[in-house]
């Protein structure tokens, strides 16, 4: 079974894309929390946490030639 979101993809090899992905999810979660939509806030803040955790565990040197 394929995962819904493939965090180990060459698109995320650039650190700026990883940071931006986590930041946008966290910012949207905080926005939802400020408007009182707790359900969506939990979803997006959870996604930000999951993305950060997965991005820290992946060996990104395989995408830059191993250096």
mmCIF file of the C-alpha atoms, coordinates in Angstrom:
data_MODEL
# 
_entry.id   MODEL 
# 
loop_
_atom_site.group_PDB 
_atom_site.id 
_atom_site.type_symbol 
_atom_site.label_atom_id 
_atom_site.label_alt_id 
_atom_site.label_comp_id 
_atom_site.label_asym_id 
_atom_site.label_entity_id 
_atom_site.label_seq_id 
_atom_site.pdbx_PDB_ins_code 
_atom_site.Cartn_x 
_atom_site.Cartn_y 
_atom_site.Cartn_z 
_atom_site.occupancy 
_atom_site.B_iso_or_equiv 
_atom_site.pdbx_formal_charge 
_atom_site.auth_seq_id 
_atom_site.auth_comp_id 
_atom_site.auth_asym_id 
_atom_site.auth_atom_id 
_atom_site.pdbx_PDB_model_num 
ATOM 1  C CA . UNK A 1 1  ? 0.000   0.000  0.000  1.00 0.00 ? 1  UNK A CA 1 
ATOM 2  C CA . UNK A 1 2  ? 1.353   3.413  -0.965 1.00 0.00 ? 2  UNK A CA 1 
ATOM 3  C CA . UNK A 1 3  ? 1.417   6.147  1.677  1.00 0.00 ? 3  UNK A CA 1 
ATOM 4  C CA . UNK A 1 4  ? -0.900  9.106  1.263  1.00 0.00 ? 4  UNK A CA 1 
ATOM 5  C CA . UNK A 1 5  ? 2.009   11.536 1.560  1.00 0.00 ? 5  UNK A CA 1 
ATOM 6  C CA . UNK A 1 6  ? 5.480   10.397 0.473  1.00 0.00 ? 6  UNK A CA 1 
ATOM 7  C CA . UNK A 1 7  ? 7.862   12.452 2.596  1.00 0.00 ? 7  UNK A CA 1 
ATOM 8  C CA . UNK A 1 8  ? 10.867  10.577 1.145  1.00 0.00 ? 8  UNK A CA 1 
ATOM 9  C CA . UNK A 1 9  ? 10.606  12.128 -2.315 1.00 0.00 ? 9  UNK A CA 1 
ATOM 10 C CA . UNK A 1 10 ? 13.204  14.002 -4.359 1.00 0.00 ? 10 UNK A CA 1 
ATOM 11 C CA . UNK A 1 11 ? 10.954  17.092 -4.310 1.00 0.00 ? 11 UNK A CA 1 
ATOM 12 C CA . UNK A 1 12 ? 11.763  17.548 -0.626 1.00 0.00 ? 12 UNK A CA 1 
ATOM 13 C CA . UNK A 1 13 ? 15.542  17.183 -1.108 1.00 0.00 ? 13 UNK A CA 1 
ATOM 14 C CA . UNK A 1 14 ? 16.000  20.958 -0.855 1.00 0.00 ? 14 UNK A CA 1 
ATOM 15 C CA . UNK A 1 15 ? 15.851  22.030 2.806  1.00 0.00 ? 15 UNK A CA 1 
ATOM 16 C CA . UNK A 1 16 ? 13.853  25.164 1.968  1.00 0.00 ? 16 UNK A CA 1 
ATOM 17 C CA . UNK A 1 17 ? 10.987  23.039 0.660  1.00 0.00 ? 17 UNK A CA 1 
ATOM 18 C CA . UNK A 1 18 ? 10.946  20.970 3.830  1.00 0.00 ? 18 UNK A CA 1 
ATOM 19 C CA . UNK A 1 19 ? 10.960  24.072 6.044  1.00 0.00 ? 19 UNK A CA 1 
ATOM 20 C CA . UNK A 1 20 ? 8.244   25.706 3.984  1.00 0.00 ? 20 UNK A CA 1 
ATOM 21 C CA . UNK A 1 21 ? 6.047   22.598 4.102  1.00 0.00 ? 21 UNK A CA 1 
ATOM 22 C CA . UNK A 1 22 ? 6.221   22.437 7.890  1.00 0.00 ? 22 UNK A CA 1 
ATOM 23 C CA . UNK A 1 23 ? 5.802   26.207 8.285  1.00 0.00 ? 23 UNK A CA 1 
ATOM 24 C CA . UNK A 1 24 ? 2.738   26.420 6.036  1.00 0.00 ? 24 UNK A CA 1 
ATOM 25 C CA . UNK A 1 25 ? 1.019   23.513 7.808  1.00 0.00 ? 25 UNK A CA 1 
ATOM 26 C CA . UNK A 1 26 ? 1.789   24.987 11.232 1.00 0.00 ? 26 UNK A CA 1 
ATOM 27 C CA . UNK A 1 27 ? 0.699   28.493 10.205 1.00 0.00 ? 27 UNK A CA 1 
ATOM 28 C CA . UNK A 1 28 ? -2.556  27.196 8.769  1.00 0.00 ? 28 UNK A CA 1 
ATOM 29 C CA . UNK A 1 29 ? -3.176  25.186 11.928 1.00 0.00 ? 29 UNK A CA 1 
ATOM 30 C CA . UNK A 1 30 ? -2.635  28.280 14.071 1.00 0.00 ? 30 UNK A CA 1 
ATOM 31 C CA . UNK A 1 31 ? -4.954  30.267 11.808 1.00 0.00 ? 31 UNK A CA 1 
ATOM 32 C CA . UNK A 1 32 ? -7.655  27.625 12.177 1.00 0.00 ? 32 UNK A CA 1 
ATOM 33 C CA . UNK A 1 33 ? -7.156  27.654 15.941 1.00 0.00 ? 33 UNK A CA 1 
ATOM 34 C CA . UNK A 1 34 ? -7.531  31.433 16.039 1.00 0.00 ? 34 UNK A CA 1 
ATOM 35 C CA . UNK A 1 35 ? -10.844 31.204 14.189 1.00 0.00 ? 35 UNK A CA 1 
ATOM 36 C CA . UNK A 1 36 ? -12.176 28.570 16.567 1.00 0.00 ? 36 UNK A CA 1 
ATOM 37 C CA . UNK A 1 37 ? -12.012 25.577 14.195 1.00 0.00 ? 37 UNK A CA 1 
ATOM 38 C CA . UNK A 1 38 ? -10.304 23.246 16.649 1.00 0.00 ? 38 UNK A CA 1 
ATOM 39 C CA . UNK A 1 39 ? -10.805 20.105 14.540 1.00 0.00 ? 39 UNK A CA 1 
ATOM 40 C CA . UNK A 1 40 ? -8.970  21.537 11.530 1.00 0.00 ? 40 UNK A CA 1 
ATOM 41 C CA . UNK A 1 41 ? -6.335  23.088 13.779 1.00 0.00 ? 41 UNK A CA 1 
ATOM 42 C CA . UNK A 1 42 ? -5.524  19.676 15.236 1.00 0.00 ? 42 UNK A CA 1 
ATOM 43 C CA . UNK A 1 43 ? -5.377  18.143 11.748 1.00 0.00 ? 43 UNK A CA 1 
ATOM 44 C CA . UNK A 1 44 ? -2.936  20.734 10.367 1.00 0.00 ? 44 UNK A CA 1 
ATOM 45 C CA . UNK A 1 45 ? -0.790  21.017 13.480 1.00 0.00 ? 45 UNK A CA 1 
ATOM 46 C CA . UNK A 1 46 ? -0.588  17.232 13.574 1.00 0.00 ? 46 UNK A CA 1 
ATOM 47 C CA . UNK A 1 47 ? 0.440   17.170 9.929  1.00 0.00 ? 47 UNK A CA 1 
ATOM 48 C CA . UNK A 1 48 ? 3.141   19.765 10.619 1.00 0.00 ? 48 UNK A CA 1 
ATOM 49 C CA . UNK A 1 49 ? 4.471   17.666 13.495 1.00 0.00 ? 49 UNK A CA 1 
ATOM 50 C CA . UNK A 1 50 ? 4.377   14.476 11.456 1.00 0.00 ? 50 UNK A CA 1 
ATOM 51 C CA . UNK A 1 51 ? 6.158   16.128 8.525  1.00 0.00 ? 51 UNK A CA 1 
ATOM 52 C CA . UNK A 1 52 ? 8.857   17.555 10.790 1.00 0.00 ? 52 UNK A CA 1 
ATOM 53 C CA . UNK A 1 53 ? 9.398   14.179 12.463 1.00 0.00 ? 53 UNK A CA 1 
ATOM 54 C CA . UNK A 1 54 ? 9.609   12.292 9.130  1.00 0.00 ? 54 UNK A CA 1 
ATOM 55 C CA . UNK A 1 55 ? 11.868  14.895 7.500  1.00 0.00 ? 55 UNK A CA 1 
ATOM 56 C CA . UNK A 1 56 ? 14.340  14.578 10.387 1.00 0.00 ? 56 UNK A CA 1 
ATOM 57 C CA . UNK A 1 57 ? 14.546  10.780 9.991  1.00 0.00 ? 57 UNK A CA 1 
ATOM 58 C CA . UNK A 1 58 ? 15.220  10.623 6.247  1.00 0.00 ? 58 UNK A CA 1 
ATOM 59 C CA . UNK A 1 59 ? 18.785  10.435 4.886  1.00 0.00 ? 59 UNK A CA 1 
ATOM 60 C CA . UNK A 1 60 ? 18.786  13.212 2.281  1.00 0.00 ? 60 UNK A CA 1 
ATOM 61 C CA . UNK A 1 61 ? 22.337  12.523 1.046  1.00 0.00 ? 61 UNK A CA 1 
ATOM 62 C CA . UNK A 1 62 ? 20.991  9.951  -1.416 1.00 0.00 ? 62 UNK A CA 1 
ATOM 63 C CA . UNK A 1 63 ? 19.561  12.798 -3.503 1.00 0.00 ? 63 UNK A CA 1 
ATOM 64 C CA . UNK A 1 64 ? 22.777  14.820 -3.769 1.00 0.00 ? 64 UNK A CA 1 
ATOM 65 C CA . UNK A 1 65 ? 25.062  12.029 -4.867 1.00 0.00 ? 65 UNK A CA 1 
ATOM 66 C CA . UNK A 1 66 ? 25.969  10.809 -1.379 1.00 0.00 ? 66 UNK A CA 1 
ATOM 67 C CA . UNK A 1 67 ? 28.136  13.770 -0.451 1.00 0.00 ? 67 UNK A CA 1 
# 
